[in-house]
Short mmCIF file of C-alpha atoms in Angstrom, two decimals:
data_model
loop_
_atom_site.label_atom_id
_atom_site.label_comp_id
_atom_site.label_asym_id
_atom_site.label_seq_id
_atom_site.Cartn_x
_atom_site.Cartn_y
_atom_site.Cartn_z
CA MET R 1 -19.67 9.53 3.16
CA THR R 2 -18.53 6.47 4.98
CA VAL R 3 -14.90 6.62 5.89
CA SER R 4 -14.56 3.50 7.94
CA ALA R 5 -15.03 0.55 5.66
CA PRO R 6 -15.25 -2.70 7.55
CA ALA R 7 -12.08 -4.70 7.41
CA GLU R 8 -13.88 -7.41 5.59
CA ILE R 9 -17.03 -6.95 3.66
CA LYS R 10 -19.29 -9.90 4.07
CA THR R 11 -21.13 -10.99 1.02
CA LYS R 12 -23.71 -13.64 0.56
CA PRO R 13 -22.84 -16.00 -2.24
CA GLU R 14 -26.29 -15.83 -3.69
CA GLU R 15 -28.08 -12.60 -4.46
CA TYR R 16 -25.08 -10.31 -4.70
CA SER R 17 -26.32 -7.69 -7.07
CA GLU R 18 -24.41 -5.27 -9.21
CA ALA R 19 -25.66 -2.45 -7.00
CA GLU R 20 -24.26 -4.18 -3.94
CA PHE R 21 -20.98 -4.73 -5.69
CA LYS R 22 -20.86 -1.05 -6.54
CA ARG R 23 -21.70 -0.04 -2.99
CA ASP R 24 -18.97 -2.29 -1.59
CA LEU R 25 -16.49 -1.07 -4.17
CA ILE R 26 -17.24 2.53 -3.19
CA GLU R 27 -16.70 1.64 0.45
CA LEU R 28 -13.30 0.25 -0.45
CA ILE R 29 -12.11 3.38 -2.26
CA PRO R 30 -10.36 4.80 0.83
CA HIS R 31 -8.49 1.51 1.17
CA LEU R 32 -7.53 1.50 -2.48
CA ARG R 33 -6.19 5.01 -2.08
CA ALA R 34 -4.28 4.12 1.07
CA PHE R 35 -2.72 1.01 -0.43
CA ALA R 36 -1.86 2.86 -3.64
CA ARG R 37 -0.32 5.72 -1.68
CA SER R 38 1.95 3.39 0.17
CA LEU R 39 3.00 1.64 -3.02
CA CYS R 40 3.64 4.84 -4.97
CA GLY R 41 4.73 7.27 -2.32
CA ASN R 42 3.26 10.00 -4.50
CA ALA R 43 -0.28 11.13 -3.78
CA THR R 44 -1.28 12.25 -7.26
CA LEU R 45 0.08 9.21 -8.95
CA ALA R 46 -1.40 6.98 -6.27
CA ASP R 47 -4.87 8.32 -6.96
CA ASP R 48 -4.41 7.64 -10.66
CA VAL R 49 -3.48 4.06 -9.84
CA ALA R 50 -6.37 3.73 -7.40
CA GLN R 51 -8.84 5.10 -9.96
CA ASP R 52 -7.59 2.75 -12.64
CA ALA R 53 -7.88 -0.14 -10.22
CA MET R 54 -11.41 0.85 -9.23
CA LEU R 55 -12.50 1.02 -12.87
CA LYS R 56 -10.81 -2.28 -13.69
CA ALA R 57 -12.56 -3.88 -10.73
CA TRP R 58 -15.86 -2.50 -11.94
CA LYS R 59 -15.33 -3.77 -15.46
CA ALA R 60 -14.31 -7.18 -14.16
CA ARG R 61 -17.18 -7.38 -11.66
CA GLU R 62 -18.63 -10.47 -13.22
CA LYS R 63 -15.42 -12.32 -12.49
CA PHE R 64 -15.66 -11.61 -8.79
CA ILE R 65 -16.86 -14.60 -6.84
CA PRO R 66 -19.46 -13.47 -4.29
CA GLY R 67 -18.59 -14.50 -0.78
CA THR R 68 -14.88 -14.17 -1.33
CA ASN R 69 -12.88 -11.23 -0.09
CA LEU R 70 -13.58 -8.18 -2.24
CA LYS R 71 -10.87 -6.14 -0.56
CA ALA R 72 -8.20 -8.68 -1.37
CA TRP R 73 -9.59 -8.98 -4.90
CA THR R 74 -9.43 -5.25 -5.57
CA PHE R 75 -5.99 -5.00 -3.95
CA THR R 76 -4.75 -7.67 -6.34
CA ILE R 77 -6.02 -5.61 -9.26
CA LEU R 78 -4.45 -2.48 -7.86
CA ARG R 79 -1.14 -4.15 -7.30
CA ASN R 80 -1.05 -5.49 -10.86
CA GLN R 81 -1.92 -2.05 -12.11
CA PHE R 82 0.87 -0.51 -10.06
CA TYR R 83 3.50 -2.89 -11.37
CA SER R 84 2.41 -2.61 -14.95
CA ILE R 85 2.75 1.16 -14.72
CA LYS R 86 6.00 0.82 -12.88
CA ARG R 87 7.41 -1.37 -15.59
CA ARG R 88 6.89 1.59 -17.83
CA SER R 89 9.29 3.08 -15.30
CA TRP R 90 8.17 6.23 -13.66
CA ARG R 91 9.45 5.53 -10.21
CA ALA R 92 13.06 6.26 -11.04
CA THR R 93 12.00 9.69 -12.22
CA SER R 94 11.85 12.53 -9.77
CA LEU R 95 8.62 11.79 -7.99
CA GLU R 96 9.97 11.38 -4.51
CA PRO R 97 10.17 14.99 -3.30
CA GLU R 98 6.43 15.22 -2.93
CA VAL R 99 6.57 12.69 -0.15
CA ALA R 100 8.14 15.21 2.15
CA GLU R 101 5.29 17.69 2.20
CA GLN R 102 2.63 15.12 1.47
CA THR R 103 0.78 14.95 4.73
CA ILE R 104 1.53 17.18 7.59
CA VAL R 105 -2.24 17.50 7.65
CA ALA R 106 -4.19 16.49 10.67
CA ASN R 107 -1.32 16.05 13.07
CA SER R 108 -0.98 18.98 15.38
CA ASP R 109 2.01 17.31 16.96
CA ALA R 110 4.99 18.55 14.99
CA GLU R 111 7.34 15.91 16.30
CA GLN R 112 4.93 13.21 15.29
CA SER R 113 4.64 14.73 11.81
CA ILE R 114 8.37 14.71 11.41
CA TYR R 115 8.56 11.12 12.56
CA LEU R 116 5.81 10.10 10.14
CA ASN R 117 7.57 11.77 7.26
CA GLU R 118 10.78 10.01 8.17
CA LEU R 119 8.92 6.76 8.26
CA ARG R 120 7.41 7.49 4.85
CA ARG R 121 10.85 8.06 3.43
CA GLY R 122 12.03 4.90 5.10
CA LEU R 123 9.13 3.02 3.51
CA ASN R 124 10.00 4.46 0.15
CA SER R 125 13.52 3.23 0.44
CA LEU R 126 12.42 -0.37 0.97
CA LYS R 127 12.28 -2.84 -1.86
CA ASP R 128 8.85 -3.02 -3.45
CA ASP R 129 8.14 -6.56 -2.34
CA GLN R 130 9.07 -5.77 1.25
CA ARG R 131 7.14 -2.52 1.35
CA GLU R 132 3.96 -4.02 0.00
CA ALA R 133 4.12 -6.99 2.37
CA LEU R 134 4.64 -4.72 5.33
CA ILE R 135 1.77 -2.42 4.38
CA LEU R 136 -0.65 -5.24 3.64
CA VAL R 137 -0.02 -7.07 6.88
CA GLY R 138 1.07 -4.26 9.14
CA ALA R 139 -1.29 -1.48 8.14
CA SER R 140 -4.15 -2.53 5.92
CA GLY R 141 -5.43 -5.19 8.28
CA LEU R 142 -5.12 -8.14 5.94
CA SER R 143 -3.89 -11.53 7.07
CA TYR R 144 -0.65 -13.13 5.95
CA GLU R 145 -2.74 -15.51 3.90
CA GLU R 146 -4.59 -12.73 2.11
CA ALA R 147 -1.36 -10.84 1.56
CA ALA R 148 0.18 -13.96 0.04
CA GLU R 149 -2.77 -14.30 -2.30
CA ILE R 150 -2.51 -10.66 -3.35
CA CYS R 151 1.22 -10.86 -3.95
CA GLY R 152 1.02 -14.24 -5.62
CA CYS R 153 3.53 -15.89 -3.32
CA ALA R 154 3.71 -18.30 -0.39
CA ILE R 155 2.69 -17.28 3.11
CA GLY R 156 6.21 -17.97 4.33
CA THR R 157 7.54 -15.59 1.71
CA VAL R 158 5.25 -12.84 2.95
CA LYS R 159 6.37 -13.49 6.50
CA SER R 160 10.02 -13.23 5.65
CA ARG R 161 9.46 -10.10 3.56
CA VAL R 162 7.58 -8.46 6.41
CA SER R 163 10.30 -9.44 8.80
CA ARG R 164 13.04 -8.07 6.56
CA ALA R 165 11.08 -4.90 5.93
CA ARG R 166 10.67 -4.31 9.65
CA LYS R 167 14.33 -4.87 10.25
CA SER R 168 15.33 -2.45 7.53
CA LEU R 169 12.89 0.15 8.80
CA GLU R 170 14.17 -0.22 12.33
CA GLU R 171 17.70 0.36 11.11
CA ILE R 172 16.64 3.33 9.05
CA MET R 173 14.68 4.89 11.87
CA GLU R 174 17.45 4.27 14.33
CA ALA R 175 19.98 5.86 12.04
CA GLY R 176 17.55 8.75 12.11
CA ASP R 177 19.20 10.88 9.50
CA PHE R 178 16.28 10.68 7.13
CA GLY R 179 14.59 14.00 6.91
CA ALA R 180 16.98 15.69 9.26
CA LYS R 181 19.34 16.52 6.47
CA ALA R 182 18.44 18.76 3.60
CA ASP R 183 19.92 16.26 1.17
CA GLY R 184 17.88 13.36 2.48
CA ILE R 185 15.67 13.40 -0.55
CA ARG R 186 18.55 13.59 -2.93
CA ALA R 187 20.12 10.60 -1.22
CA LEU R 188 16.89 8.70 -1.74
CA ASP R 189 16.81 9.62 -5.41
CA ALA R 190 20.34 8.40 -5.72
CA MET R 191 19.38 5.18 -4.01
CA ASP R 192 16.48 4.70 -6.37
CA ALA R 193 18.73 5.31 -9.33
CA ILE R 194 21.19 2.75 -8.04
CA LEU R 195 18.42 0.25 -7.38
CA SER R 196 16.91 0.70 -10.79
CA ASP R 197 20.34 0.34 -12.40
CA ALA R 198 20.80 -2.84 -10.43
CA GLU R 199 17.42 -4.05 -11.61
CA ASN R 200 18.28 -3.27 -15.19
CA ILE R 201 21.51 -5.17 -14.91
CA ALA R 202 19.83 -8.08 -13.18
CA GLY R 203 17.07 -8.06 -15.76
CA LYS R 204 19.44 -8.69 -18.64
CA MET V 1 19.68 -9.89 -4.39
CA HIS V 2 17.65 -10.48 -1.28
CA THR V 3 19.64 -9.80 1.82
CA ASP V 4 22.06 -7.00 2.03
CA GLN V 5 22.02 -7.16 5.80
CA PRO V 6 23.96 -9.39 8.12
CA SER V 7 21.84 -12.49 8.39
CA LYS V 8 21.31 -12.87 12.07
CA PRO V 9 18.72 -15.45 12.92
CA SER V 10 15.58 -13.59 13.78
CA PRO V 11 13.72 -15.36 16.56
CA ARG V 12 10.66 -13.22 16.08
CA SER V 13 10.19 -13.63 12.35
CA ASP V 14 7.92 -16.63 12.61
CA ALA V 15 6.42 -16.08 16.02
CA GLY V 16 2.81 -15.10 16.20
CA ASP V 17 0.47 -14.32 13.38
CA LYS V 18 -0.09 -10.69 14.17
CA PHE V 19 2.11 -7.82 13.23
CA THR V 20 1.52 -6.35 16.66
CA SER V 21 2.67 -9.48 18.46
CA GLU V 22 6.21 -8.30 17.91
CA PRO V 23 6.99 -5.89 20.73
CA LEU V 24 10.22 -4.12 19.88
CA PRO V 25 9.33 -1.77 17.05
CA GLU V 26 5.94 -0.90 18.41
CA LYS V 27 6.45 2.69 17.48
CA ILE V 28 7.11 1.83 13.87
CA GLY V 29 4.08 -0.43 13.73
CA LYS V 30 1.80 2.12 15.27
CA ASN V 31 2.98 4.87 12.98
CA LEU V 32 2.79 2.65 9.95
CA GLN V 33 -0.88 2.21 10.67
CA GLN V 34 -1.13 5.92 11.22
CA ILE V 35 0.26 6.61 7.74
CA TYR V 36 -2.27 4.24 6.23
CA ASN V 37 -5.16 5.50 8.33
CA ASP V 38 -4.36 9.12 7.52
CA VAL V 39 -5.16 8.33 3.90
CA LEU V 40 -8.29 6.40 4.88
CA ASP V 41 -9.51 9.46 6.72
CA GLU V 42 -9.01 11.79 3.80
CA PRO V 43 -12.17 12.68 1.92
CA VAL V 44 -12.38 10.71 -1.31
CA PRO V 45 -11.85 13.03 -4.29
CA ASP V 46 -15.00 13.49 -6.38
CA ASP V 47 -13.20 12.05 -9.39
CA PHE V 48 -13.59 8.56 -8.04
CA LEU V 49 -17.35 8.56 -7.77
CA ASN V 50 -17.75 10.48 -11.01
CA LEU V 51 -15.62 7.98 -12.90
CA LEU V 52 -17.47 5.06 -11.41
CA SER V 53 -20.86 6.58 -12.25
CA GLN V 54 -19.73 7.19 -15.81
CA ALA V 55 -18.54 3.61 -16.11
CA ASP V 56 -21.80 2.40 -14.63
CA GLU V 57 -23.90 4.41 -17.09
CA LYS V 58 -21.81 3.21 -19.96
CA SER V 59 -22.34 -0.39 -18.99
CA ASN V 60 -26.10 -0.07 -18.84
#
């Protein structure tokens, strides 16, 4: 199995067969999972979202324009999928705790693991639009332009969201009390509840 | 609804086109990539390929 998908899959405009599309889609699965995981914060749910996105991409394959960026195209589908599920509001439910024990996996360095988990919690506490911008540009290897296309906003908007996200994360990581306290998760849940209340109020 | 932080002008926000061109929170940036790459390195669950194969067969 190929783990390292190229950052950008080159496609020739002509002669891009269904089999090639499928091969490229398969190569992108790890990226779909990684992007979904960072949006959801919950591994099981993230894989559901990633699978749905993969199948949607497959079904819509004839709408893909060969030669354009397949990764950005599938990420757009995934993102839409994520928000349509989210609108049916699962995030405010108690899905956060899994984040804590999610991946202590390959890191033998305990301190590093703790830091990563703190960072995950920090990520989870960001606003959706900031988190996704930060992940797209700062981790998934996409450009500001591609991120803007995926999020359906201006490049400048992506830049300012990334900048705000970084600032928030810096503050959170400096405060450093995420993860150290046993009630860190509960505090996050409370924050989510407050945020979703605020959204409900704003949405009226 | 957007800023709940003191709005200091951020000189770095528009500088450079690369995430990594911003020096200060290097640790955060590096670890952010680590979080993402950790998932990339996980083996893909069989479900994915099975589902795709099923969808492929159905469409033929």
